[in-house]
PDB file of C-alpha atoms in Angstrom:
ATOM      1  CA  MET A   1      76.150  25.175 250.482  1.00 44.00           C
ATOM      2  CA  THR A   2      74.375  28.102 248.823  1.00 53.00           C
ATOM      3  CA  ASP A   3      70.624  28.600 248.764  1.00 62.00           C
ATOM      4  CA  THR A   4      68.684  27.415 245.730  1.00 64.00           C
ATOM      5  CA  PRO A   5      68.365  30.344 243.259  1.00 71.00           C
ATOM      6  CA  SER A   6      64.912  31.881 243.329  1.00 86.00           C
ATOM      7  CA  ILE A   7      62.944  33.871 240.788  1.00 93.00           C
ATOM      8  CA  ASP A   8      62.452  36.371 243.610  1.00 94.00           C
ATOM      9  CA  ARG A   9      66.116  37.344 243.345  1.00 94.00           C
ATOM     10  CA  LEU A  10      65.766  38.146 239.639  1.00 96.00           C
ATOM     11  CA  ILE A  11      62.602  40.149 240.298  1.00 96.00           C
ATOM     12  CA  ALA A  12      64.424  42.107 243.016  1.00 96.00           C
ATOM     13  CA  ILE A  13      67.371  42.781 240.702  1.00 96.00           C
ATOM     14  CA  MET A  14      65.057  44.159 238.033  1.00 97.00           C
ATOM     15  CA  ALA A  15      63.255  46.315 240.582  1.00 96.00           C
ATOM     16  CA  ARG A  16      66.627  47.722 241.656  1.00 97.00           C
ATOM     17  CA  LEU A  17      67.625  48.422 238.061  1.00 97.00           C
ATOM     18  CA  ARG A  18      64.359  50.325 237.567  1.00 97.00           C
ATOM     19  CA  ASP A  19      64.611  52.271 240.828  1.00 96.00           C
ATOM     20  CA  PRO A  20      63.988  55.954 239.942  1.00 95.00           C
ATOM     21  CA  GLU A  21      66.618  57.144 242.422  1.00 94.00           C
ATOM     22  CA  ASP A  22      69.455  54.632 242.241  1.00 93.00           C
ATOM     23  CA  GLY A  23      68.660  52.465 239.206  1.00 96.00           C
ATOM     24  CA  CYS A  24      70.439  52.074 235.882  1.00 96.00           C
ATOM     25  CA  PRO A  25      69.827  55.025 233.511  1.00 95.00           C
ATOM     26  CA  TRP A  26      69.555  52.721 230.479  1.00 96.00           C
ATOM     27  CA  ASP A  27      67.033  50.383 232.130  1.00 96.00           C
ATOM     28  CA  LEU A  28      64.997  53.349 233.334  1.00 96.00           C
ATOM     29  CA  GLU A  29      64.741  54.726 229.806  1.00 96.00           C
ATOM     30  CA  GLN A  30      63.253  51.541 228.388  1.00 96.00           C
ATOM     31  CA  THR A  31      59.620  51.023 227.391  1.00 96.00           C
ATOM     32  CA  PHE A  32      57.660  47.998 226.189  1.00 96.00           C
ATOM     33  CA  ARG A  33      58.323  49.017 222.601  1.00 94.00           C
ATOM     34  CA  SER A  34      62.014  49.788 223.063  1.00 95.00           C
ATOM     35  CA  ILE A  35      62.869  46.383 224.522  1.00 95.00           C
ATOM     36  CA  LEU A  36      60.601  44.425 222.178  1.00 92.00           C
ATOM     37  CA  PRO A  37      63.454  43.859 219.657  1.00 90.00           C
ATOM     38  CA  TYR A  38      65.582  42.404 222.473  1.00 94.00           C
ATOM     39  CA  THR A  39      62.746  40.071 223.484  1.00 94.00           C
ATOM     40  CA  LEU A  40      62.431  38.756 219.936  1.00 91.00           C
ATOM     41  CA  GLU A  41      66.195  38.444 219.595  1.00 92.00           C
ATOM     42  CA  GLU A  42      66.460  36.398 222.783  1.00 94.00           C
ATOM     43  CA  ALA A  43      63.717  34.039 221.592  1.00 92.00           C
ATOM     44  CA  TYR A  44      65.638  33.423 218.372  1.00 90.00           C
ATOM     45  CA  GLU A  45      68.860  32.847 220.294  1.00 93.00           C
ATOM     46  CA  VAL A  46      67.048  30.174 222.315  1.00 94.00           C
ATOM     47  CA  ALA A  47      66.010  28.573 219.023  1.00 89.00           C
ATOM     48  CA  GLU A  48      69.581  28.679 217.733  1.00 89.00           C
ATOM     49  CA  ALA A  49      70.936  27.001 220.874  1.00 93.00           C
ATOM     50  CA  ILE A  50      68.340  24.244 220.496  1.00 92.00           C
ATOM     51  CA  GLU A  51      69.222  23.718 216.843  1.00 87.00           C
ATOM     52  CA  ARG A  52      72.920  23.459 217.778  1.00 87.00           C
ATOM     53  CA  GLU A  53      72.003  21.107 220.650  1.00 92.00           C
ATOM     54  CA  ASP A  54      74.207  23.304 222.845  1.00 95.00           C
ATOM     55  CA  MET A  55      72.845  22.805 226.361  1.00 96.00           C
ATOM     56  CA  ALA A  56      75.238  25.287 227.997  1.00 96.00           C
ATOM     57  CA  SER A  57      74.142  28.017 225.584  1.00 95.00           C
ATOM     58  CA  LEU A  58      70.499  26.999 225.976  1.00 96.00           C
ATOM     59  CA  ARG A  59      70.764  27.480 229.750  1.00 96.00           C
ATOM     60  CA  ASP A  60      72.172  30.979 229.268  1.00 96.00           C
ATOM     61  CA  GLU A  61      69.741  31.954 226.520  1.00 96.00           C
ATOM     62  CA  LEU A  62      66.726  30.774 228.522  1.00 97.00           C
ATOM     63  CA  GLY A  63      67.962  32.997 231.340  1.00 96.00           C
ATOM     64  CA  ASP A  64      68.192  35.952 228.958  1.00 97.00           C
ATOM     65  CA  LEU A  65      64.659  35.248 227.727  1.00 97.00           C
ATOM     66  CA  LEU A  66      63.380  34.972 231.298  1.00 97.00           C
ATOM     67  CA  LEU A  67      64.925  38.365 232.029  1.00 97.00           C
ATOM     68  CA  GLN A  68      62.821  39.834 229.232  1.00 97.00           C
ATOM     69  CA  VAL A  69      59.645  38.458 230.845  1.00 97.00           C
ATOM     70  CA  VAL A  70      60.635  39.937 234.206  1.00 97.00           C
ATOM     71  CA  PHE A  71      61.507  43.261 232.538  1.00 98.00           C
ATOM     72  CA  HIS A  72      58.094  43.549 230.855  1.00 98.00           C
ATOM     73  CA  ALA A  73      56.303  42.499 234.041  1.00 97.00           C
ATOM     74  CA  ARG A  74      58.208  45.101 236.089  1.00 97.00           C
ATOM     75  CA  MET A  75      57.220  47.911 233.732  1.00 97.00           C
ATOM     76  CA  ALA A  76      53.622  46.699 233.791  1.00 97.00           C
ATOM     77  CA  GLU A  77      53.666  46.707 237.598  1.00 97.00           C
ATOM     78  CA  GLU A  78      55.031  50.252 237.630  1.00 97.00           C
ATOM     79  CA  GLY A  79      52.132  51.267 235.390  1.00 96.00           C
ATOM     80  CA  GLY A  80      49.593  49.627 237.687  1.00 97.00           C
ATOM     81  CA  HIS A  81      48.590  46.965 235.152  1.00 97.00           C
ATOM     82  CA  PHE A  82      49.856  43.642 236.549  1.00 97.00           C
ATOM     83  CA  ALA A  83      52.874  42.095 238.287  1.00 96.00           C
ATOM     84  CA  PHE A  84      55.060  39.060 237.615  1.00 97.00           C
ATOM     85  CA  ALA A  85      52.954  36.974 240.022  1.00 96.00           C
ATOM     86  CA  ASP A  86      49.892  37.728 237.898  1.00 97.00           C
ATOM     87  CA  VAL A  87      51.725  36.499 234.789  1.00 97.00           C
ATOM     88  CA  VAL A  88      52.579  33.229 236.562  1.00 96.00           C
ATOM     89  CA  GLU A  89      49.066  32.772 237.909  1.00 96.00           C
ATOM     90  CA  ALA A  90      47.523  33.386 234.479  1.00 95.00           C
ATOM     91  CA  ILE A  91      49.706  30.810 232.719  1.00 95.00           C
ATOM     92  CA  CYS A  92      49.178  28.248 235.507  1.00 96.00           C
ATOM     93  CA  ASP A  93      45.417  28.644 235.240  1.00 93.00           C
ATOM     94  CA  LYS A  94      45.600  28.408 231.456  1.00 90.00           C
ATOM     95  CA  MET A  95      47.692  25.220 231.471  1.00 90.00           C
ATOM     96  CA  VAL A  96      45.358  23.506 233.937  1.00 91.00           C
ATOM     97  CA  ARG A  97      42.332  24.629 231.923  1.00 87.00           C
ATOM     98  CA  ARG A  98      43.803  23.397 228.652  1.00 84.00           C
ATOM     99  CA  HIS A  99      44.807  19.986 230.059  1.00 86.00           C
ATOM    100  CA  PRO A 100      41.515  18.574 231.368  1.00 85.00           C
ATOM    101  CA  HIS A 101      42.792  15.091 230.440  1.00 83.00           C
ATOM    102  CA  VAL A 102      45.513  15.543 233.083  1.00 85.00           C
ATOM    103  CA  PHE A 103      43.914  17.776 235.714  1.00 87.00           C
ATOM    104  CA  GLY A 104      40.280  16.837 235.100  1.00 79.00           C
ATOM    105  CA  ALA A 105      38.043  13.939 234.095  1.00 79.00           C
ATOM    106  CA  VAL A 106      38.207  14.346 230.303  1.00 79.00           C
ATOM    107  CA  GLU A 107      39.586  11.334 228.411  1.00 81.00           C
ATOM    108  CA  LEU A 108      41.484  11.921 225.154  1.00 78.00           C
ATOM    109  CA  ALA A 109      42.762   8.972 223.132  1.00 77.00           C
ATOM    110  CA  ASP A 110      46.025  10.264 221.674  1.00 79.00           C
ATOM    111  CA  SER A 111      48.134  13.311 220.792  1.00 80.00           C
ATOM    112  CA  ALA A 112      45.919  14.137 217.803  1.00 78.00           C
ATOM    113  CA  ALA A 113      42.823  14.257 220.015  1.00 80.00           C
ATOM    114  CA  ILE A 114      44.697  16.331 222.586  1.00 81.00           C
ATOM    115  CA  LEU A 115      45.750  18.890 219.967  1.00 77.00           C
ATOM    116  CA  ALA A 116      42.227  19.071 218.537  1.00 78.00           C
ATOM    117  CA  HIS A 117      40.786  19.649 222.011  1.00 76.00           C
ATOM    118  CA  TRP A 118      43.505  22.245 222.718  1.00 76.00           C
ATOM    119  CA  GLU A 119      42.480  24.207 219.625  1.00 75.00           C
ATOM    120  CA  GLN A 120      38.812  24.019 220.622  1.00 77.00           C
ATOM    121  CA  LEU A 121      39.628  25.436 224.044  1.00 76.00           C
ATOM    122  CA  LYS A 122      41.732  28.235 222.516  1.00 74.00           C
ATOM    123  CA  ALA A 123      38.890  29.101 220.136  1.00 72.00           C
ATOM    124  CA  ALA A 124      36.443  29.231 223.049  1.00 73.00           C
ATOM    125  CA  GLU A 125      38.826  31.483 224.977  1.00 71.00           C
ATOM    126  CA  ARG A 126      39.157  33.833 222.007  1.00 67.00           C
ATOM    127  CA  ALA A 127      35.386  33.957 221.619  1.00 67.00           C
ATOM    128  CA  GLY A 128      35.004  34.857 225.287  1.00 64.00           C
ATOM    129  CA  ALA A 129      37.678  37.536 225.119  1.00 61.00           C
ATOM    130  CA  GLU A 130      36.055  39.104 222.077  1.00 56.00           C
ATOM    131  CA  ALA A 131      32.455  38.977 223.267  1.00 55.00           C
ATOM    132  CA  GLY A 132      30.312  41.306 221.203  1.00 56.00           C
ATOM    133  CA  GLU A 133      32.771  41.341 218.290  1.00 59.00           C
ATOM    134  CA  PRO A 134      32.703  39.126 215.178  1.00 58.00           C
ATOM    135  CA  ASN A 135      34.932  36.120 215.837  1.00 70.00           C
ATOM    136  CA  GLY A 136      36.617  35.125 212.577  1.00 80.00           C
ATOM    137  CA  ILE A 137      38.470  31.851 212.038  1.00 83.00           C
ATOM    138  CA  LEU A 138      41.747  33.721 211.511  1.00 88.00           C
ATOM    139  CA  ASP A 139      41.367  36.083 214.477  1.00 85.00           C
ATOM    140  CA  GLY A 140      44.153  35.978 217.027  1.00 81.00           C
ATOM    141  CA  VAL A 141      47.051  34.953 214.759  1.00 87.00           C
ATOM    142  CA  ALA A 142      49.670  37.488 215.831  1.00 87.00           C
ATOM    143  CA  ARG A 143      50.691  39.865 213.055  1.00 88.00           C
ATOM    144  CA  THR A 144      54.199  40.181 214.518  1.00 85.00           C
ATOM    145  CA  LEU A 145      55.047  36.522 213.888  1.00 87.00           C
ATOM    146  CA  PRO A 146      57.706  35.764 211.258  1.00 90.00           C
ATOM    147  CA  ALA A 147      55.931  35.665 207.898  1.00 92.00           C
ATOM    148  CA  LEU A 148      56.531  31.940 207.276  1.00 93.00           C
ATOM    149  CA  VAL A 149      55.260  31.017 210.743  1.00 92.00           C
ATOM    150  CA  ARG A 150      52.184  33.229 210.382  1.00 94.00           C
ATOM    151  CA  ALA A 151      51.409  31.852 206.919  1.00 95.00           C
ATOM    152  CA  GLU A 152      51.392  28.307 208.280  1.00 95.00           C
ATOM    153  CA  LYS A 153      49.182  29.255 211.235  1.00 93.00           C
ATOM    154  CA  LEU A 154      46.693  31.014 208.940  1.00 94.00           C
ATOM    155  CA  GLN A 155      46.587  27.982 206.666  1.00 96.00           C
ATOM    156  CA  ARG A 156      46.080  25.577 209.568  1.00 92.00           C
ATOM    157  CA  ARG A 157      43.207  27.703 210.892  1.00 89.00           C
ATOM    158  CA  ALA A 158      41.501  27.678 207.493  1.00 92.00           C
ATOM    159  CA  ALA A 159      42.140  23.946 207.091  1.00 92.00           C
ATOM    160  CA  ARG A 160      40.259  23.199 210.327  1.00 86.00           C
ATOM    161  CA  VAL A 161      37.028  24.313 208.651  1.00 87.00           C
ATOM    162  CA  GLY A 162      37.753  22.440 205.412  1.00 91.00           C
ATOM    163  CA  PHE A 163      39.351  25.249 203.397  1.00 93.00           C
ATOM    164  CA  ASP A 164      42.351  23.236 202.236  1.00 94.00           C
ATOM    165  CA  TRP A 165      43.738  21.125 199.421  1.00 94.00           C
ATOM    166  CA  ASP A 166      42.632  17.488 199.427  1.00 93.00           C
ATOM    167  CA  ALA A 167      45.976  16.083 198.256  1.00 94.00           C
ATOM    168  CA  VAL A 168      49.599  17.182 198.172  1.00 95.00           C
ATOM    169  CA  SER A 169      49.629  16.734 194.376  1.00 96.00           C
ATOM    170  CA  ALA A 170      47.226  19.673 194.062  1.00 96.00           C
ATOM    171  CA  VAL A 171      49.585  21.805 196.152  1.00 96.00           C
ATOM    172  CA  PHE A 172      52.473  20.963 193.799  1.00 97.00           C
ATOM    173  CA  ASP A 173      50.261  22.115 190.915  1.00 97.00           C
ATOM    174  CA  LYS A 174      49.514  25.360 192.762  1.00 97.00           C
ATOM    175  CA  VAL A 175      53.228  26.022 193.353  1.00 97.00           C
ATOM    176  CA  GLU A 176      53.925  25.486 189.648  1.00 97.00           C
ATOM    177  CA  GLU A 177      51.028  27.814 188.757  1.00 96.00           C
ATOM    178  CA  GLU A 178      52.368  30.555 191.034  1.00 96.00           C
ATOM    179  CA  LEU A 179      55.890  30.079 189.660  1.00 96.00           C
ATOM    180  CA  ALA A 180      54.576  30.549 186.120  1.00 94.00           C
ATOM    181  CA  GLU A 181      52.806  33.744 187.196  1.00 93.00           C
ATOM    182  CA  CYS A 182      56.082  34.991 188.683  1.00 92.00           C
ATOM    183  CA  ARG A 183      57.816  34.356 185.363  1.00 91.00           C
ATOM    184  CA  ALA A 184      55.126  36.382 183.610  1.00 90.00           C
ATOM    185  CA  THR A 185      56.006  39.443 185.719  1.00 90.00           C
ATOM    186  CA  LEU A 186      59.480  39.483 184.156  1.00 85.00           C
ATOM    187  CA  ALA A 187      57.929  40.955 181.021  1.00 78.00           C
ATOM    188  CA  GLU A 188      59.334  44.332 180.073  1.00 69.00           C
ATOM    189  CA  HIS A 189      56.287  46.361 181.083  1.00 76.00           C
ATOM    190  CA  ALA A 190      55.223  44.298 184.097  1.00 76.00           C
ATOM    191  CA  ASP A 191      53.878  46.174 187.123  1.00 83.00           C
ATOM    192  CA  PRO A 192      56.495  46.077 189.939  1.00 85.00           C
ATOM    193  CA  THR A 193      53.694  45.855 192.503  1.00 89.00           C
ATOM    194  CA  GLU A 194      52.271  42.817 190.744  1.00 90.00           C
ATOM    195  CA  ARG A 195      55.721  41.219 190.889  1.00 90.00           C
ATOM    196  CA  VAL A 196      55.736  41.626 194.674  1.00 92.00           C
ATOM    197  CA  HIS A 197      52.259  40.103 194.896  1.00 94.00           C
ATOM    198  CA  GLU A 198      53.183  37.093 192.773  1.00 94.00           C
ATOM    199  CA  ILE A 199      56.352  36.404 194.755  1.00 95.00           C
ATOM    200  CA  GLY A 200      54.243  36.566 197.923  1.00 95.00           C
ATOM    201  CA  ASP A 201      51.731  34.104 196.445  1.00 96.00           C
ATOM    202  CA  LEU A 202      54.572  31.755 195.496  1.00 97.00           C
ATOM    203  CA  LEU A 203      56.047  31.852 198.998  1.00 97.00           C
ATOM    204  CA  PHE A 204      52.604  31.303 200.538  1.00 97.00           C
ATOM    205  CA  SER A 205      52.101  28.284 198.287  1.00 97.00           C
ATOM    206  CA  CYS A 206      55.521  26.910 199.267  1.00 97.00           C
ATOM    207  CA  VAL A 207      54.503  27.145 202.930  1.00 97.00           C
ATOM    208  CA  ASN A 208      51.327  25.253 202.042  1.00 97.00           C
ATOM    209  CA  LEU A 209      53.431  22.577 200.350  1.00 97.00           C
ATOM    210  CA  ALA A 210      55.687  22.293 203.400  1.00 97.00           C
ATOM    211  CA  ARG A 211      52.635  21.938 205.645  1.00 96.00           C
ATOM    212  CA  HIS A 212      51.175  19.150 203.517  1.00 96.00           C
ATOM    213  CA  MET A 213      54.552  17.397 203.591  1.00 96.00           C
ATOM    214  CA  ASP A 214      54.676  17.689 207.416  1.00 94.00           C
ATOM    215  CA  VAL A 215      57.645  20.072 207.260  1.00 95.00           C
ATOM    216  CA  ASP A 216      57.956  23.222 209.375  1.00 93.00           C
ATOM    217  CA  ALA A 217      58.634  25.901 206.747  1.00 94.00           C
ATOM    218  CA  GLU A 218      60.407  28.259 209.161  1.00 92.00           C
ATOM    219  CA  GLN A 219      62.747  25.560 210.447  1.00 90.00           C
ATOM    220  CA  ALA A 220      63.360  24.295 206.914  1.00 93.00           C
ATOM    221  CA  LEU A 221      64.417  27.750 205.732  1.00 93.00           C
ATOM    222  CA  ARG A 222      66.570  28.302 208.799  1.00 90.00           C
ATOM    223  CA  ALA A 223      68.317  24.997 208.073  1.00 90.00           C
ATOM    224  CA  ALA A 224      68.777  26.008 204.421  1.00 93.00           C
ATOM    225  CA  ASN A 225      70.340  29.301 205.551  1.00 93.00           C
ATOM    226  CA  GLN A 226      72.758  27.399 207.765  1.00 90.00           C
ATOM    227  CA  ARG A 227      73.699  25.024 204.944  1.00 92.00           C
ATOM    228  CA  PHE A 228      74.329  27.944 202.613  1.00 95.00           C
ATOM    229  CA  GLU A 229      76.536  29.704 205.184  1.00 94.00           C
ATOM    230  CA  ARG A 230      78.465  26.527 205.895  1.00 93.00           C
ATOM    231  CA  ARG A 231      79.027  25.664 202.231  1.00 95.00           C
ATOM    232  CA  PHE A 232      79.935  29.203 201.202  1.00 96.00           C
ATOM    233  CA  SER A 233      82.483  29.356 204.014  1.00 95.00           C
ATOM    234  CA  GLN A 234      83.995  26.190 202.528  1.00 94.00           C
ATOM    235  CA  VAL A 235      84.043  27.885 199.114  1.00 95.00           C
ATOM    236  CA  GLU A 236      85.963  30.823 200.600  1.00 95.00           C
ATOM    237  CA  ARG A 237      88.452  28.485 202.286  1.00 95.00           C
ATOM    238  CA  GLY A 238      88.988  26.616 199.029  1.00 94.00           C
ATOM    239  CA  LEU A 239      89.677  29.871 197.200  1.00 95.00           C
ATOM    240  CA  ARG A 240      92.070  31.138 199.869  1.00 95.00           C
ATOM    241  CA  GLU A 241      94.111  27.935 199.597  1.00 95.00           C
ATOM    242  CA  GLN A 242      94.695  28.885 195.955  1.00 95.00           C
ATOM    243  CA  GLY A 243      95.420  32.531 196.699  1.00 94.00           C
ATOM    244  CA  LEU A 244      92.057  33.588 195.257  1.00 93.00           C
ATOM    245  CA  GLU A 245      89.098  35.652 196.480  1.00 93.00           C
ATOM    246  CA  PRO A 246      85.387  35.479 195.670  1.00 93.00           C
ATOM    247  CA  SER A 247      84.679  37.598 192.585  1.00 94.00           C
ATOM    248  CA  LEU A 248      83.139  37.454 189.120  1.00 93.00           C
ATOM    249  CA  GLU A 249      86.520  36.343 187.800  1.00 94.00           C
ATOM    250  CA  THR A 250      86.581  33.295 190.118  1.00 94.00           C
ATOM    251  CA  ARG A 251      82.952  32.312 189.640  1.00 94.00           C
ATOM    252  CA  GLU A 252      83.790  29.055 187.860  1.00 94.00           C
ATOM    253  CA  GLU A 253      86.111  28.027 190.703  1.00 95.00           C
ATOM    254  CA  MET A 254      83.451  29.046 193.256  1.00 95.00           C
ATOM    255  CA  GLU A 255      80.973  26.721 191.538  1.00 95.00           C
ATOM    256  CA  ARG A 256      83.545  23.910 191.674  1.00 95.00           C
ATOM    257  CA  GLN A 257      84.237  24.520 195.365  1.00 95.00           C
ATOM    258  CA  TRP A 258      80.482  24.645 196.063  1.00 95.00           C
ATOM    259  CA  THR A 259      80.052  21.222 194.460  1.00 95.00           C
ATOM    260  CA  LEU A 260      82.938  19.883 196.542  1.00 94.00           C
ATOM    261  CA  ALA A 261      81.374  21.283 199.726  1.00 93.00           C
ATOM    262  CA  LYS A 262      77.998  19.648 198.946  1.00 92.00           C
ATOM    263  CA  THR A 263      79.647  16.341 198.112  1.00 92.00           C
ATOM    264  CA  ALA A 264      81.679  16.382 201.320  1.00 90.00           C
ATOM    265  CA  GLU A 265      78.531  17.027 203.417  1.00 87.00           C
ATOM    266  CA  ARG A 266      76.627  14.196 201.821  1.00 86.00           C
ATOM    267  CA  ALA A 267      79.567  11.851 202.334  1.00 80.00           C
TER     268      ALA A 267
END
């Protein structure tokens, strides 16, 4: 019987890979910035495994994501900033601090109260971290988040202090208003920059609509992407069965195959 795998083994492997004398040349060349794209990619691959409900892939992808954490921590340790143990200690302290209803004497009635208290604690932490600096409602929403995710977080922050639509019907009106403004930028002499701004306003309004309808905009768009890929693949298969290829000349048949693909999914 083998020993239970330990995080210490992974930490030791990373230390070996970063050894200046006998490590891996590629690993030694990496910096926080150079491996950042890999960190983001691994997080998205975790999300994809979850969406596919593929537990074997999820196990592997979580391991890849954990490796990224260990990699960053190792480089930080080499720079004298912090080590992996400090990362673990910080998150343990944070989770205990943010769950006083579990680890303390605070009583919270339900999930809504727990989330509200969680946000209050986060706000207090941000205020403490930024002592001496103006502490805006929107401070701390990471600029590197995907745009749809960040838009929703900004809107939720503003909504907590009452800056929000009172009813979903008003959000529908706002989406229609922004769509009309987008149409106006199709005029012959429209400013291209204004067109970009209006499209951005329309997308922001659509995120607001999703939020008011209790829909995660990022997940909704990811699902729409997957549906499009799946249906278009069916269109290509339908064309190949007739000896055809996607092109302007086969557009009518592509539309027919698209309708068939949608109908088959709904059935």
